[in-house]
Amino acid sequence: MAFTSVLDWLQSLPEPAMLAGAGVLALGEAIIGVGFLLPGEAALLIVAATIGSVPEFLVMWAVVTLGALCGNVIGFELGRRVGPSLRDTKLIHKYGGDGWDRASALLQKRGRWAVFTGRLLPLVRSFMPAVAGAAHMSYRAFLPPVAMGAACSTALPLLVGIAAAAGLGNADTMMLVILGGLLLVVVAIIVIRKLRKKKSAVATAGKQG
């Protein structure tokens, strides 16, 4: 199904079904292989136009974040089961092995928090969960950063879509954008603190060694 056909289908749905459809698209886009074929961010921009209040934003955000998280877990499990040989499959070669290599390099450099960063990078997003799984990362290390990454990467297009549809001069729109921005700041602060704590622990261990 072409991108435009998927988006037309999404727009034709009633609002409750559109909510479910957005969740399904977010799930599919987050799975390595399937995500290459689905217009996830474009779909979020479309559904954002139907959001008119803070509760509606929170519900939509929760649904698409959960969908994206589930898709990432599927990709992670695929990487665990297939291993590094997944890099050599025809699918990865067709859509660019560079994305896999970039995800691998980022993971080696940043550790588990590369999962969070990778979730925000378009060229790396689809590969990072599978790369982390192939590297035998534990679920305990994988889930916190990928959950925060999914929350941030789904909130951004929703907020952009809301602002574009209603105009920033609208008070309700401003409230949504401000709320979303504050939530993203909170997530960023948590990530930064964890990174600093990890660096401090590594530095302390180095001095003791």
Short mmCIF file of N, CA and C in Angstrom, two decimals, residues 44-58 60-61 154-180:
data_model
loop_
_atom_site.label_atom_id
_atom_site.label_comp_id
_atom_site.label_asym_id
_atom_site.label_seq_id
_atom_site.Cartn_x
_atom_site.Cartn_y
_atom_site.Cartn_z
N LEU A 44 1.06 10.82 12.19
CA LEU A 44 0.90 11.56 13.44
C LEU A 44 0.53 13.02 13.17
N LEU A 45 1.08 13.59 12.10
CA LEU A 45 0.73 14.97 11.75
C LEU A 45 -0.75 15.07 11.38
N ILE A 46 -1.27 14.02 10.73
CA ILE A 46 -2.68 14.02 10.32
C ILE A 46 -3.59 13.88 11.54
N VAL A 47 -3.30 12.92 12.41
CA VAL A 47 -4.18 12.71 13.57
C VAL A 47 -4.08 13.88 14.54
N ALA A 48 -2.96 14.60 14.52
CA ALA A 48 -2.81 15.76 15.41
C ALA A 48 -3.86 16.82 15.11
N ALA A 49 -4.31 16.87 13.86
CA ALA A 49 -5.31 17.88 13.48
C ALA A 49 -6.66 17.64 14.14
N THR A 50 -6.88 16.43 14.66
CA THR A 50 -8.16 16.11 15.31
C THR A 50 -8.12 16.39 16.81
N ILE A 51 -6.94 16.74 17.32
CA ILE A 51 -6.79 16.96 18.76
C ILE A 51 -7.20 18.38 19.12
N GLY A 52 -8.11 18.50 20.11
CA GLY A 52 -8.60 19.82 20.48
C GLY A 52 -8.49 20.16 21.95
N SER A 53 -7.91 19.24 22.75
CA SER A 53 -7.80 19.50 24.18
C SER A 53 -6.62 18.74 24.76
N VAL A 54 -6.26 19.11 25.98
CA VAL A 54 -5.14 18.44 26.64
C VAL A 54 -5.44 16.96 26.86
N PRO A 55 -6.64 16.58 27.38
CA PRO A 55 -6.91 15.14 27.54
C PRO A 55 -6.82 14.36 26.24
N GLU A 56 -7.31 14.93 25.13
CA GLU A 56 -7.23 14.25 23.84
C GLU A 56 -5.78 14.07 23.42
N PHE A 57 -4.95 15.08 23.67
CA PHE A 57 -3.53 14.97 23.36
C PHE A 57 -2.88 13.86 24.17
N LEU A 58 -3.18 13.80 25.47
CA LEU A 58 -2.58 12.80 26.33
C LEU A 58 -2.98 11.38 25.93
N MET A 60 -4.00 10.38 22.86
CA MET A 60 -3.35 10.08 21.59
C MET A 60 -1.87 9.79 21.80
N TRP A 61 -1.23 10.59 22.60
CA TRP A 61 0.20 10.41 22.88
C TRP A 61 0.46 9.06 23.53
N THR A 154 7.26 10.52 19.49
CA THR A 154 5.86 10.60 19.10
C THR A 154 5.25 11.95 19.49
N ALA A 155 5.75 12.54 20.56
CA ALA A 155 5.20 13.83 21.00
C ALA A 155 5.53 14.94 20.02
N LEU A 156 6.74 14.94 19.48
CA LEU A 156 7.18 16.03 18.61
C LEU A 156 6.28 16.22 17.37
N PRO A 157 6.02 15.18 16.56
CA PRO A 157 5.14 15.39 15.41
C PRO A 157 3.71 15.72 15.79
N LEU A 158 3.25 15.21 16.93
CA LEU A 158 1.90 15.56 17.39
C LEU A 158 1.82 17.05 17.70
N LEU A 159 2.81 17.57 18.39
CA LEU A 159 2.80 18.99 18.76
C LEU A 159 2.93 19.87 17.52
N VAL A 160 3.76 19.46 16.58
CA VAL A 160 3.91 20.22 15.34
C VAL A 160 2.59 20.21 14.57
N GLY A 161 1.93 19.06 14.50
CA GLY A 161 0.66 18.96 13.79
C GLY A 161 -0.43 19.79 14.44
N ILE A 162 -0.46 19.80 15.76
CA ILE A 162 -1.45 20.61 16.49
C ILE A 162 -1.25 22.09 16.21
N ALA A 163 0.01 22.52 16.29
CA ALA A 163 0.32 23.93 16.05
C ALA A 163 -0.02 24.33 14.62
N ALA A 164 0.27 23.46 13.66
CA ALA A 164 0.01 23.78 12.26
C ALA A 164 -1.48 23.83 11.95
N ALA A 165 -2.25 22.94 12.59
CA ALA A 165 -3.68 22.84 12.31
C ALA A 165 -4.48 23.98 12.93
N ALA A 166 -4.11 24.37 14.15
CA ALA A 166 -4.92 25.36 14.87
C ALA A 166 -4.31 26.74 14.90
N GLY A 167 -3.02 26.85 14.68
CA GLY A 167 -2.37 28.16 14.75
C GLY A 167 -1.92 28.45 16.17
N LEU A 168 -0.71 28.97 16.31
CA LEU A 168 -0.16 29.21 17.65
C LEU A 168 -0.87 30.34 18.39
N GLY A 169 -1.71 31.09 17.70
CA GLY A 169 -2.43 32.15 18.38
C GLY A 169 -3.59 31.64 19.20
N ASN A 170 -3.98 30.39 19.01
CA ASN A 170 -5.09 29.80 19.74
C ASN A 170 -4.63 29.42 21.14
N ALA A 171 -5.41 29.82 22.16
CA ALA A 171 -5.01 29.59 23.55
C ALA A 171 -4.91 28.11 23.88
N ASP A 172 -5.87 27.31 23.41
CA ASP A 172 -5.84 25.88 23.68
C ASP A 172 -4.62 25.23 23.04
N THR A 173 -4.30 25.69 21.83
CA THR A 173 -3.13 25.14 21.15
C THR A 173 -1.86 25.48 21.92
N MET A 174 -1.77 26.70 22.39
CA MET A 174 -0.60 27.10 23.16
C MET A 174 -0.46 26.24 24.41
N MET A 175 -1.59 25.95 25.05
CA MET A 175 -1.56 25.13 26.26
C MET A 175 -1.02 23.73 25.94
N LEU A 176 -1.48 23.17 24.84
CA LEU A 176 -1.03 21.84 24.44
C LEU A 176 0.46 21.84 24.15
N VAL A 177 0.91 22.83 23.38
CA VAL A 177 2.32 22.91 23.01
C VAL A 177 3.19 23.10 24.24
N ILE A 178 2.77 23.98 25.14
CA ILE A 178 3.54 24.23 26.36
C ILE A 178 3.60 22.98 27.22
N LEU A 179 2.46 22.30 27.39
CA LEU A 179 2.42 21.08 28.19
C LEU A 179 3.33 20.02 27.60
N GLY A 180 3.20 19.83 26.29
CA GLY A 180 4.05 18.83 25.63
C GLY A 180 5.52 19.17 25.75
#
